[in-house]
mmCIF file of C-alpha atoms in Angstrom:
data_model
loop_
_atom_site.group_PDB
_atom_site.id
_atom_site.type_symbol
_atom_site.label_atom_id
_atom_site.label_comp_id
_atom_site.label_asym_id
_atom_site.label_seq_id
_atom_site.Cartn_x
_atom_site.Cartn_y
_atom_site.Cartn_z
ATOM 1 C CA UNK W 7 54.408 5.021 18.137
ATOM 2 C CA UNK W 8 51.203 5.641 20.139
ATOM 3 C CA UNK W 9 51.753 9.530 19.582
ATOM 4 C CA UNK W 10 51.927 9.066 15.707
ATOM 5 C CA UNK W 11 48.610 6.867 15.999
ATOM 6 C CA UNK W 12 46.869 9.534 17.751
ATOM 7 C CA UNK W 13 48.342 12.074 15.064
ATOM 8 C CA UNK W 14 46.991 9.910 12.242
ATOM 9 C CA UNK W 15 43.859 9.444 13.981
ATOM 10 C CA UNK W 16 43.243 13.633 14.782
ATOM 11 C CA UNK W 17 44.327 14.356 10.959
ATOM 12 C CA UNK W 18 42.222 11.467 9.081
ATOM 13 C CA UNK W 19 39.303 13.023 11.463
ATOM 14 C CA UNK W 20 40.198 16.760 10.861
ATOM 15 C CA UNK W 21 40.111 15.684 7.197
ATOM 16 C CA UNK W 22 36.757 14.193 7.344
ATOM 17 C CA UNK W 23 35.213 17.005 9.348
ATOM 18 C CA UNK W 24 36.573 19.687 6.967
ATOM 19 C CA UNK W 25 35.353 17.233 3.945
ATOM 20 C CA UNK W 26 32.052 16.941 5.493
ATOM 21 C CA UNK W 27 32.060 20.813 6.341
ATOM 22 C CA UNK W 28 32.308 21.733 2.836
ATOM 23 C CA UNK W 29 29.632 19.315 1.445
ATOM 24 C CA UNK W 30 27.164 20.655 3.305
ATOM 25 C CA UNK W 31 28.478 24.365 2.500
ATOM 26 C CA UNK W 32 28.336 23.257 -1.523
ATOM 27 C CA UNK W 33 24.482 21.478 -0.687
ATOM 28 C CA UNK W 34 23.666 24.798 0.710
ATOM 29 C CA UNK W 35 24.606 27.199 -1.786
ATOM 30 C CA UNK W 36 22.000 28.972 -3.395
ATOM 31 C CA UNK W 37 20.044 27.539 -6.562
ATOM 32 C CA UNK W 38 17.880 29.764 -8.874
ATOM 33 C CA UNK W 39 14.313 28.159 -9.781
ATOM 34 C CA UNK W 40 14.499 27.006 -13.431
ATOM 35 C CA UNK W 41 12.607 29.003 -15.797
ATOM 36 C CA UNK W 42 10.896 26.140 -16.690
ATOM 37 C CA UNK W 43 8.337 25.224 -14.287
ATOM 38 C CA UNK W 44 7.756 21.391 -14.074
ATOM 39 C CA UNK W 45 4.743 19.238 -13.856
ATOM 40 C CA UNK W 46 3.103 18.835 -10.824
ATOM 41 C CA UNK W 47 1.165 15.556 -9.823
ATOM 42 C CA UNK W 48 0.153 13.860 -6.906
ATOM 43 C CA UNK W 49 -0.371 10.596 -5.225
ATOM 44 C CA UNK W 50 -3.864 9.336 -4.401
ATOM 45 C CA UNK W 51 -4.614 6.060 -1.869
ATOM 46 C CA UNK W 52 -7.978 5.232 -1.598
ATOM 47 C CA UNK W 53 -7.253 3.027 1.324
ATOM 48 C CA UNK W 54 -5.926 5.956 3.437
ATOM 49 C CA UNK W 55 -8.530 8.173 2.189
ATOM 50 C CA UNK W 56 -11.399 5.904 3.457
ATOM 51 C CA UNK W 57 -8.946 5.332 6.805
ATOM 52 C CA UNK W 58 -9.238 9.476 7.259
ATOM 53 C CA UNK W 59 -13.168 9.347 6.931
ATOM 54 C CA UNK W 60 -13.145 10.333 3.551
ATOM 55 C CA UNK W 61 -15.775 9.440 0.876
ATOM 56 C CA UNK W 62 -12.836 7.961 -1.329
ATOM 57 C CA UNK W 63 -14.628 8.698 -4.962
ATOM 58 C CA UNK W 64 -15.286 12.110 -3.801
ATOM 59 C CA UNK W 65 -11.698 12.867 -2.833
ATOM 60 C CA UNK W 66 -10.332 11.295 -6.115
ATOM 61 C CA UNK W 67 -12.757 13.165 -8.112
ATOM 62 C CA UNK W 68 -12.089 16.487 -6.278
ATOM 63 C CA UNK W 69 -8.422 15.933 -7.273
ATOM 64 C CA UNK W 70 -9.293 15.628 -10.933
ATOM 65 C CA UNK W 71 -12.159 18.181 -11.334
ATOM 66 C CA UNK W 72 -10.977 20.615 -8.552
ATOM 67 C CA UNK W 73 -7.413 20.311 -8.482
ATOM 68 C CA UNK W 74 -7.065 19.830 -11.394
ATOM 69 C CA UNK W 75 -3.922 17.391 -11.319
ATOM 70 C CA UNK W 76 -3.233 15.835 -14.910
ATOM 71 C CA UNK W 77 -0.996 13.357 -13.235
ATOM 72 C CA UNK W 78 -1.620 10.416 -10.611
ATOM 73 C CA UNK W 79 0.211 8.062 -8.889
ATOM 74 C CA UNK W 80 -2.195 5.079 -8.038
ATOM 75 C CA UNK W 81 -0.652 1.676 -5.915
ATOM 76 C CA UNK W 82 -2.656 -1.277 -5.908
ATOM 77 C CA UNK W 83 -2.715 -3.072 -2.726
ATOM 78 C CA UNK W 84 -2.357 -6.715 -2.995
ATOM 79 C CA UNK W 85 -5.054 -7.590 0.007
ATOM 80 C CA UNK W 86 -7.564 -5.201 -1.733
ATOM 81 C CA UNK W 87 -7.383 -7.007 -5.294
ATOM 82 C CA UNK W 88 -6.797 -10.541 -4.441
ATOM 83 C CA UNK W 89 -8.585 -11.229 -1.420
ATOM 84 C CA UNK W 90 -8.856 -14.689 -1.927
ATOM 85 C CA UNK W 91 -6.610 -17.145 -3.995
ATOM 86 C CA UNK W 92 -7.317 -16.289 -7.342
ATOM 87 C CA UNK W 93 -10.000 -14.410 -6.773
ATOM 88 C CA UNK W 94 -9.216 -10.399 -8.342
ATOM 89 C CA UNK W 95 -11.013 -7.510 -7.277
ATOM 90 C CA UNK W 96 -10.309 -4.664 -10.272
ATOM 91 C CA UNK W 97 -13.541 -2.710 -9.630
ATOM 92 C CA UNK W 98 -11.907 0.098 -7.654
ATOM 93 C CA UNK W 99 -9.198 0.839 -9.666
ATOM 94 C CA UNK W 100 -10.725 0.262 -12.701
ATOM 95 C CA UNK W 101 -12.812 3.227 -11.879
ATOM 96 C CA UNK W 102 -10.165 5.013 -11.354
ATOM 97 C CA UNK W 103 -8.434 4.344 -14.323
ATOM 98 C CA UNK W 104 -12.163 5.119 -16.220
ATOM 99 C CA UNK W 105 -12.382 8.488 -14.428
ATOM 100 C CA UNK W 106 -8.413 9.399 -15.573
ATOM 101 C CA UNK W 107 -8.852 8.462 -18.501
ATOM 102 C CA UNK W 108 -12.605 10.818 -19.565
ATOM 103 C CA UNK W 109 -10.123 13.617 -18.442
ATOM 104 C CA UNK W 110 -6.760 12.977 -20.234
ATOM 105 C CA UNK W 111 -5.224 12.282 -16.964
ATOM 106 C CA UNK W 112 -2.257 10.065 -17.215
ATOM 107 C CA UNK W 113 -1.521 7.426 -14.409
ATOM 108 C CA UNK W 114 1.517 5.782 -12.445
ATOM 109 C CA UNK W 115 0.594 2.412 -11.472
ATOM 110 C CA UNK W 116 2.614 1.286 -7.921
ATOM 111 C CA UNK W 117 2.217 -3.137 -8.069
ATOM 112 C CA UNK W 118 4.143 -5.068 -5.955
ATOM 113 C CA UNK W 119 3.568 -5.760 -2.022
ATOM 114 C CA UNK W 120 5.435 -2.594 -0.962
ATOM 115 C CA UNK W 121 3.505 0.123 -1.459
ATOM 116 C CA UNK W 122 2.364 3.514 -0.294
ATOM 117 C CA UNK W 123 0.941 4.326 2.920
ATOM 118 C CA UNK W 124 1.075 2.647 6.285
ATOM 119 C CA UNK W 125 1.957 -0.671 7.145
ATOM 120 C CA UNK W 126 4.178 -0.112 3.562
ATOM 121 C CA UNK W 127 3.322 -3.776 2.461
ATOM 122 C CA UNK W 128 0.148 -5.052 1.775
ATOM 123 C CA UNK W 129 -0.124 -8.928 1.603
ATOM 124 C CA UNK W 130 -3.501 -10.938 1.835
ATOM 125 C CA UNK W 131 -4.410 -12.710 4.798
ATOM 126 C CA UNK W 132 -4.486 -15.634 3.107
ATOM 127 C CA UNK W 133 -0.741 -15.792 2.472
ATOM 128 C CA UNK W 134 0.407 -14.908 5.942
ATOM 129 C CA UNK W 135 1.336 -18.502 6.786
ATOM 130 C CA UNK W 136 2.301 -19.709 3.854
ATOM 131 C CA UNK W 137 5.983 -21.052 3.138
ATOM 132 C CA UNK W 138 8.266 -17.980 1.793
ATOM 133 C CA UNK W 139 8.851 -20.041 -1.525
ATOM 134 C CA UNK W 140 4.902 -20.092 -2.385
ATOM 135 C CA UNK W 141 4.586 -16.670 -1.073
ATOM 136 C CA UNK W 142 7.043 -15.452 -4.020
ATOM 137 C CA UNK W 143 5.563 -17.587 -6.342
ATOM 138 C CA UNK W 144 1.951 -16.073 -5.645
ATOM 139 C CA UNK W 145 3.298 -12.272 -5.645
ATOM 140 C CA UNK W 146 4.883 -12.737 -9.291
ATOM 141 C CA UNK W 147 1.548 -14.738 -10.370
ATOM 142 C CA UNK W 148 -0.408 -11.417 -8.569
ATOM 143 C CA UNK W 149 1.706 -9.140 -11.108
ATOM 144 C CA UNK W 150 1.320 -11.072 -13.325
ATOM 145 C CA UNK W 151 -2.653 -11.097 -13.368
ATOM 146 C CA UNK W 152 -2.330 -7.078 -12.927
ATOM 147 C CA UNK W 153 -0.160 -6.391 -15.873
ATOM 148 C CA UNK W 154 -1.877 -8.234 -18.654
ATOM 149 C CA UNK W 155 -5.139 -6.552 -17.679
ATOM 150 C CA UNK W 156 -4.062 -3.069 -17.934
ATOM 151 C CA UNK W 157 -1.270 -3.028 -20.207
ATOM 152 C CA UNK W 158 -3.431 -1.936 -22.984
ATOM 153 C CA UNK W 159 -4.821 0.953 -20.946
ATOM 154 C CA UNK W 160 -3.985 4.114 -22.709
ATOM 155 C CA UNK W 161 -4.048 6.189 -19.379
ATOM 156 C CA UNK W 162 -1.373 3.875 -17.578
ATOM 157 C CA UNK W 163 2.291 5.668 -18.256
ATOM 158 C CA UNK W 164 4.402 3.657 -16.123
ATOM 159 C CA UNK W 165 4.906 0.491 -14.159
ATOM 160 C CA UNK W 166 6.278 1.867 -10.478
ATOM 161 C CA UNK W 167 7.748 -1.543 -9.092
ATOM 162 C CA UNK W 168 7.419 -1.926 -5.247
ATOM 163 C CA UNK W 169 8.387 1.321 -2.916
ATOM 164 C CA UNK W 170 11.523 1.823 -1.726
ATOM 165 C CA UNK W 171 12.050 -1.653 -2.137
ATOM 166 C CA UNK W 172 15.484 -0.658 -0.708
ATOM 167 C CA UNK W 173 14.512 1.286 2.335
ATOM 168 C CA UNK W 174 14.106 -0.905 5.421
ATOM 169 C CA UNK W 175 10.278 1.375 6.745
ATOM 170 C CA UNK W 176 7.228 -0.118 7.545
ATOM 171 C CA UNK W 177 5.861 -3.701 8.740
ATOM 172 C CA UNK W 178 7.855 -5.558 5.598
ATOM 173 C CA UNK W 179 9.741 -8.567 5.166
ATOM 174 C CA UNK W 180 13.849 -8.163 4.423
ATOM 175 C CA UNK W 181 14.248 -6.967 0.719
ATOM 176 C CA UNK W 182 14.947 -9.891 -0.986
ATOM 177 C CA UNK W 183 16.721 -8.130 -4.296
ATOM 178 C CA UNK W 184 16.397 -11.331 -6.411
ATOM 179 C CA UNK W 185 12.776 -11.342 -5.973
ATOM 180 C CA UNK W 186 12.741 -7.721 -6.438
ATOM 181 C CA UNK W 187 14.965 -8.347 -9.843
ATOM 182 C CA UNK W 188 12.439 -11.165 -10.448
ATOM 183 C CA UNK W 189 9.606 -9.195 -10.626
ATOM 184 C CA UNK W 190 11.098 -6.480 -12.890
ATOM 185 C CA UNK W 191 12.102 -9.102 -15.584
ATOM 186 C CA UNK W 192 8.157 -10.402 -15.268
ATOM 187 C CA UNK W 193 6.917 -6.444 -16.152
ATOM 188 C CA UNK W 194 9.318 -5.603 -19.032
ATOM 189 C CA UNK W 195 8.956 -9.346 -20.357
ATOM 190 C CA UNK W 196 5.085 -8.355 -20.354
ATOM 191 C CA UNK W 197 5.059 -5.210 -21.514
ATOM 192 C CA UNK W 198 8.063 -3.767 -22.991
ATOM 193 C CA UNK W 199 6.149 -0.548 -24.095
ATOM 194 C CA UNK W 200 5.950 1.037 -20.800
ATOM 195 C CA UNK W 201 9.120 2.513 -18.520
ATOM 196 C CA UNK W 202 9.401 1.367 -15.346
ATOM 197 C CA UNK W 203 10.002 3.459 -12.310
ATOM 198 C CA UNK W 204 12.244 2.278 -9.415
ATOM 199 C CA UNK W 205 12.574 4.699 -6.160
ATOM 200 C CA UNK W 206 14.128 5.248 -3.329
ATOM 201 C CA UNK W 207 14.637 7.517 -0.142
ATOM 202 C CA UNK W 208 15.842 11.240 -1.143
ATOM 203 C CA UNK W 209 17.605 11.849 1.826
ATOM 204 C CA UNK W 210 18.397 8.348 3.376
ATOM 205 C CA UNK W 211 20.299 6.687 0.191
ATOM 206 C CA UNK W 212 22.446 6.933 -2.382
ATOM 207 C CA UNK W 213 20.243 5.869 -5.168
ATOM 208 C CA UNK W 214 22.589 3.791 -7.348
ATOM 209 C CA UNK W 215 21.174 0.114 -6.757
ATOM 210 C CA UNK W 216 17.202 1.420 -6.896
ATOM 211 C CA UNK W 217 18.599 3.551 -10.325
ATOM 212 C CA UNK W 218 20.450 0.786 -11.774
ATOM 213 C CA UNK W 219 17.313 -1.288 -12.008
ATOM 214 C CA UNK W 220 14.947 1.544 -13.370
ATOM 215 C CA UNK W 221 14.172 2.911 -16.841
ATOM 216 C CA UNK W 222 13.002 6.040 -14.644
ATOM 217 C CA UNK W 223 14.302 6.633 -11.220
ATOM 218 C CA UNK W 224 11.851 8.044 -8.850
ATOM 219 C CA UNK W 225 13.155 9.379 -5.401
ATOM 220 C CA UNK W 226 11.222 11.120 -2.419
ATOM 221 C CA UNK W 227 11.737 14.173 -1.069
ATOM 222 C CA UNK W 228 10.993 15.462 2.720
ATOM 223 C CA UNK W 229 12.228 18.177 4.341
ATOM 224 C CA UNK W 230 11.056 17.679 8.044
ATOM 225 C CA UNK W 231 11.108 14.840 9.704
ATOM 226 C CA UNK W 232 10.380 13.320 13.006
ATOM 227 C CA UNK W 233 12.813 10.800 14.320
ATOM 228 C CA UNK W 234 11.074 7.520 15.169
ATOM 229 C CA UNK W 235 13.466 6.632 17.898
ATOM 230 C CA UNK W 236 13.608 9.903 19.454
ATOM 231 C CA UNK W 237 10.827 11.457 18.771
ATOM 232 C CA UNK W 238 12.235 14.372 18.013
ATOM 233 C CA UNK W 239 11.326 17.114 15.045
ATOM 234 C CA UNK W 240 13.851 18.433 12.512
ATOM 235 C CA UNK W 241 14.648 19.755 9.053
ATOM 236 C CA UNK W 242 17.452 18.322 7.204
ATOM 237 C CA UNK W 243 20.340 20.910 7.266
ATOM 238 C CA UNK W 244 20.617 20.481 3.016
ATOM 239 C CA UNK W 245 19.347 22.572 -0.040
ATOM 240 C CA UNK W 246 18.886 21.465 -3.502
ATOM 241 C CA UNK W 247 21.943 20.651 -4.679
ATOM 242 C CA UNK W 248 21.983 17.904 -2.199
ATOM 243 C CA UNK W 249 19.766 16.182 -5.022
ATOM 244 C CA UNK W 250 21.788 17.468 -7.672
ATOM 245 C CA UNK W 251 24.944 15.941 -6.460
ATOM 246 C CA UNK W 252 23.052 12.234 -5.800
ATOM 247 C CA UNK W 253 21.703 12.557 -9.532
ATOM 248 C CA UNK W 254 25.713 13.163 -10.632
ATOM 249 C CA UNK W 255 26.258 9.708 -8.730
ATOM 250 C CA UNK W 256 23.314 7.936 -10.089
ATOM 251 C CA UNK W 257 24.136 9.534 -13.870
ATOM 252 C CA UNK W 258 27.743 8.466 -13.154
ATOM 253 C CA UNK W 259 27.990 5.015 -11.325
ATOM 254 C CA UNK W 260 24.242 4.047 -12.626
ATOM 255 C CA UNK W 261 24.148 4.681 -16.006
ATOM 256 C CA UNK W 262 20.634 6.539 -15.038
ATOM 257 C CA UNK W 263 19.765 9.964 -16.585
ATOM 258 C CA UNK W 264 15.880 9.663 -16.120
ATOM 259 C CA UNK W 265 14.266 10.699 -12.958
ATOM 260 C CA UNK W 266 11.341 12.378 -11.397
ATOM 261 C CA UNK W 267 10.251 13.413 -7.604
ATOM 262 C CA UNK W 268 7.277 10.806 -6.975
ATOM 263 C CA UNK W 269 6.534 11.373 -3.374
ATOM 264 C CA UNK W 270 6.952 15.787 -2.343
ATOM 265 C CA UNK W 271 6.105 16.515 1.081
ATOM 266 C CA UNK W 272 3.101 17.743 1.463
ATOM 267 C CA UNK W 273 1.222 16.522 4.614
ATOM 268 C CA UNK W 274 2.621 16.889 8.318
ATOM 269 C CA UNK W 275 5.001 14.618 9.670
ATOM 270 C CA UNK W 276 4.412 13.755 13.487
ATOM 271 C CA UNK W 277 4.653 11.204 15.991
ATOM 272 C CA UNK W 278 1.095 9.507 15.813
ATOM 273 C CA UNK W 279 -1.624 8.910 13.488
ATOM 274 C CA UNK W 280 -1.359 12.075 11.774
ATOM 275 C CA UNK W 281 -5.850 13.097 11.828
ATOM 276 C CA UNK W 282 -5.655 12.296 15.778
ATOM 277 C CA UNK W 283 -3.243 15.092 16.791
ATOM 278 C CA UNK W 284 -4.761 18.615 17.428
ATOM 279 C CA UNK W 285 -5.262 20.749 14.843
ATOM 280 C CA UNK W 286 -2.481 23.635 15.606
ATOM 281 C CA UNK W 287 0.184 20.515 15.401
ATOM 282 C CA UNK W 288 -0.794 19.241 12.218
ATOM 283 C CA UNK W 289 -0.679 22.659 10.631
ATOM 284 C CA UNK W 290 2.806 23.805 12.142
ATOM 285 C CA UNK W 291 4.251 20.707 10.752
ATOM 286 C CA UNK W 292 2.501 21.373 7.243
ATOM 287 C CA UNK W 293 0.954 24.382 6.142
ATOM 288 C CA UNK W 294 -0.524 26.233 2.777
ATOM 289 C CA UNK W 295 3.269 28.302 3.082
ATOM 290 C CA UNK W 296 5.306 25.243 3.989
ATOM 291 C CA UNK W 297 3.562 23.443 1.115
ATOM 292 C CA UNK W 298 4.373 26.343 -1.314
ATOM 293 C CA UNK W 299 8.028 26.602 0.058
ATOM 294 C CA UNK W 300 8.569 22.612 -0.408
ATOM 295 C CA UNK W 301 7.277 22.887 -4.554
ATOM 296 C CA UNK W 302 9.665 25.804 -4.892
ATOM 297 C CA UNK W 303 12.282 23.906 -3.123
ATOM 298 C CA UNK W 304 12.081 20.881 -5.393
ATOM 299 C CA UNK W 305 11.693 22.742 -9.090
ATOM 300 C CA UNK W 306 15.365 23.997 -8.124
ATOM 301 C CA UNK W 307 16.489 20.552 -8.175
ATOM 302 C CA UNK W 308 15.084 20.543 -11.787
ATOM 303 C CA UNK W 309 13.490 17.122 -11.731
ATOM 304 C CA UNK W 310 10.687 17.015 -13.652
ATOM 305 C CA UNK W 311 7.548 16.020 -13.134
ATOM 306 C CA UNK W 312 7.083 15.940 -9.036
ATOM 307 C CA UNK W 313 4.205 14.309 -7.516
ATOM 308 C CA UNK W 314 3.067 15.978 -4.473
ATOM 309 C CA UNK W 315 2.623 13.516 -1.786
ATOM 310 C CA UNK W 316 -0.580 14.639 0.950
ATOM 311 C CA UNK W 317 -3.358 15.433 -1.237
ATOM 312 C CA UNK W 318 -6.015 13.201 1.305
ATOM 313 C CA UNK W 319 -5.151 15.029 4.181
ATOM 314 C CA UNK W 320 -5.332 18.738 1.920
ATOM 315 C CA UNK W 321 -9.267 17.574 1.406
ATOM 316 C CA UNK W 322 -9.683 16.400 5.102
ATOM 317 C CA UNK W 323 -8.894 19.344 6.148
ATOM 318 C CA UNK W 324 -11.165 21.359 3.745
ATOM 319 C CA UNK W 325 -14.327 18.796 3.762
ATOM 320 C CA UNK W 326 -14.195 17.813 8.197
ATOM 321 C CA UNK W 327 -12.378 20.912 9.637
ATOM 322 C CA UNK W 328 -13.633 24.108 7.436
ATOM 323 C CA UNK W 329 -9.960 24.410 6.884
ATOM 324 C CA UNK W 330 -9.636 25.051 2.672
ATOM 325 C CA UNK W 331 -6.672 27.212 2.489
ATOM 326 C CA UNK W 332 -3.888 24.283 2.130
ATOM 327 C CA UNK W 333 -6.282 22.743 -0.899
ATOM 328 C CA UNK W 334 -6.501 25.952 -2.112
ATOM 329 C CA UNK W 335 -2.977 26.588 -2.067
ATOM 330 C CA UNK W 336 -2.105 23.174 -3.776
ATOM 331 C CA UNK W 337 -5.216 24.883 -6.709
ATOM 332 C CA UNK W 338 -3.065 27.465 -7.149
ATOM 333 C CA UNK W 339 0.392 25.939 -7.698
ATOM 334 C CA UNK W 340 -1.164 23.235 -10.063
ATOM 335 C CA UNK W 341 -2.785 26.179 -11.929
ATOM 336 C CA UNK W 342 0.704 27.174 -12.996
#
């Protein structure tokens, strides 16, 4: 009996290993580029710009007049535009929106209290200590206030609800998925004109229950990594059609045929605050030819458009180290 277990046991895991094996064989397998190239775009936070020593109009406006990029991908954090109860703040990203809009830039506005950039979510001091039911209650009335005032702006494409509402990073709360359903109703009952993106980790998740929930699903895309536990550097052992095969399940078990690449790797990954480690690290993690090699990496996934994810640190390193040729690089992809 106990030599039949272990049989059953050394097959089911012979199976598994031989399953696995071939996955990653079939993830691996070559993928030509598509012949047509997609859009590029990238994602712009004022907050980490100014937290890098960055004059934060400068940077934004470099990305428009220099760069060039005809897409952005702009979160509003809570604690910046309602400081107070009830008291809003627009004035930053209503320049923004002004400036995008003089140069037929269109715009991807990120609401919720998850959003890019470190600690992830973003709630007012003022709400800290407040009971978890009014603290609900004052998020929806928050996007609530944001979407009436800008859902007649021409330049805003989509509603991005929350980040990776589903992935358990940063200094957050638990997901709470009927708030998070809650505050998807609120935006399409508000403005059912406009698509609204959900996302989700590329590598770390399936997809289905962010891709369910979206009229576009939007899912990140990194290719090195350091392991917050360990500490410890590495590239994920998969090629493209590791992102083909999660849109199949999303297209199959989701219903969801619409998706984009809203967060490309494009800035180093290390253990640390990533200005404060020397200079050589930062550019062996990311690099003008690692930030080539991670564009041509995602067009063969043929997700369309991709927003490049890094463009703060690209200027940093061309305005307070003499370092251009990373900003240049990015010039010269979104020239094609």
């Amino acid at each position: 009996m106990i030599r039949k277990i272990i049989q059953v046991i050394v097959i089911t895991c012979g199976l598994l290993f031989l399953f696995t094996g071939l996955l990653l064989i079939y993830f691996n397998l070559p993928v030509k580029s598509s012949f047509q190239k997609p859009e590029l775009g990238v994602t712009y936070s004022s907050r980490y710009a100014r937290a890098i020593g960055l004059d934060e109009k400068e940077a934004y406006l470099a990305l428009l007049d220099d760069l060039k990029a005809r897409h952005i991908r702009l979160p509003l954090y809570w604690d910046f535009v309602e400081p107070h109860p009830d008291y809003f703040d627009f004035s930053e990203i209503d320049w923004q929106l002004t400036e995008a809009e003089k140069r037929k830039v269109d715009v991807i506005l990120i609401i919720g209290q998850k959003v890019p950039r470190w600690p992830e979510c973003h709630e007012p001091e003022w709400i800290r200590n407040q009971e978890l039911g009014i603290k609900k209650q004052e998020l929806l009335e928050y996007i609530e206030v944001v979407v009436k005032r800008y859902k007649n702006n021409p330049t805003v494409t989509y509603w991005q609800v929350e980040n990776e509402p589903f992935l358990p990073f940063g200094i957050c709360p638990p997901l709470d998925v009927k708030l998070l359903d809650e505050e998807l109703a609120l935006v399409r009952n508000l403005d059912s004109s406009r698509p609204v993106i959900v996302t989700d980790s590329g590598e770390l998740s399936l997809w289905i229950q962010a891709a369910k929930r979206a009229d576009v699903f939007g899912t990140t895309l990194y290719r090195s990594v350091v392991s917050g536990k360990l500490g410890i550097a590495f590239d994920y052992p998969i090629g493209p059609n590791f992102f083909k095969f999660k849109y199949w399940l999303i297209k199959t078990f989701a219903g969801q045929e619409n998706i984009m690449i809203v967060e490309l790797q494009g800035e180093p990954w290390l253990d640390g605050w990533t200005v404060d480690q020397p200079l050589e690290e930062q550019l062996e993690s990311m690099n003008a030819e690692k930030l080539r090699s991670n564009v041509e990496f995602a067009e063969k996934t043929g997700f369309s458009p991709i927003y490049l994810w890094g463009a703060e640190w690209w200027y940093w390193l061309k305005e307070k180290k003499n370092y251009p040729q990373v900003w240049e690089e990015a010039k010269g992809l979104f020239s094609k």
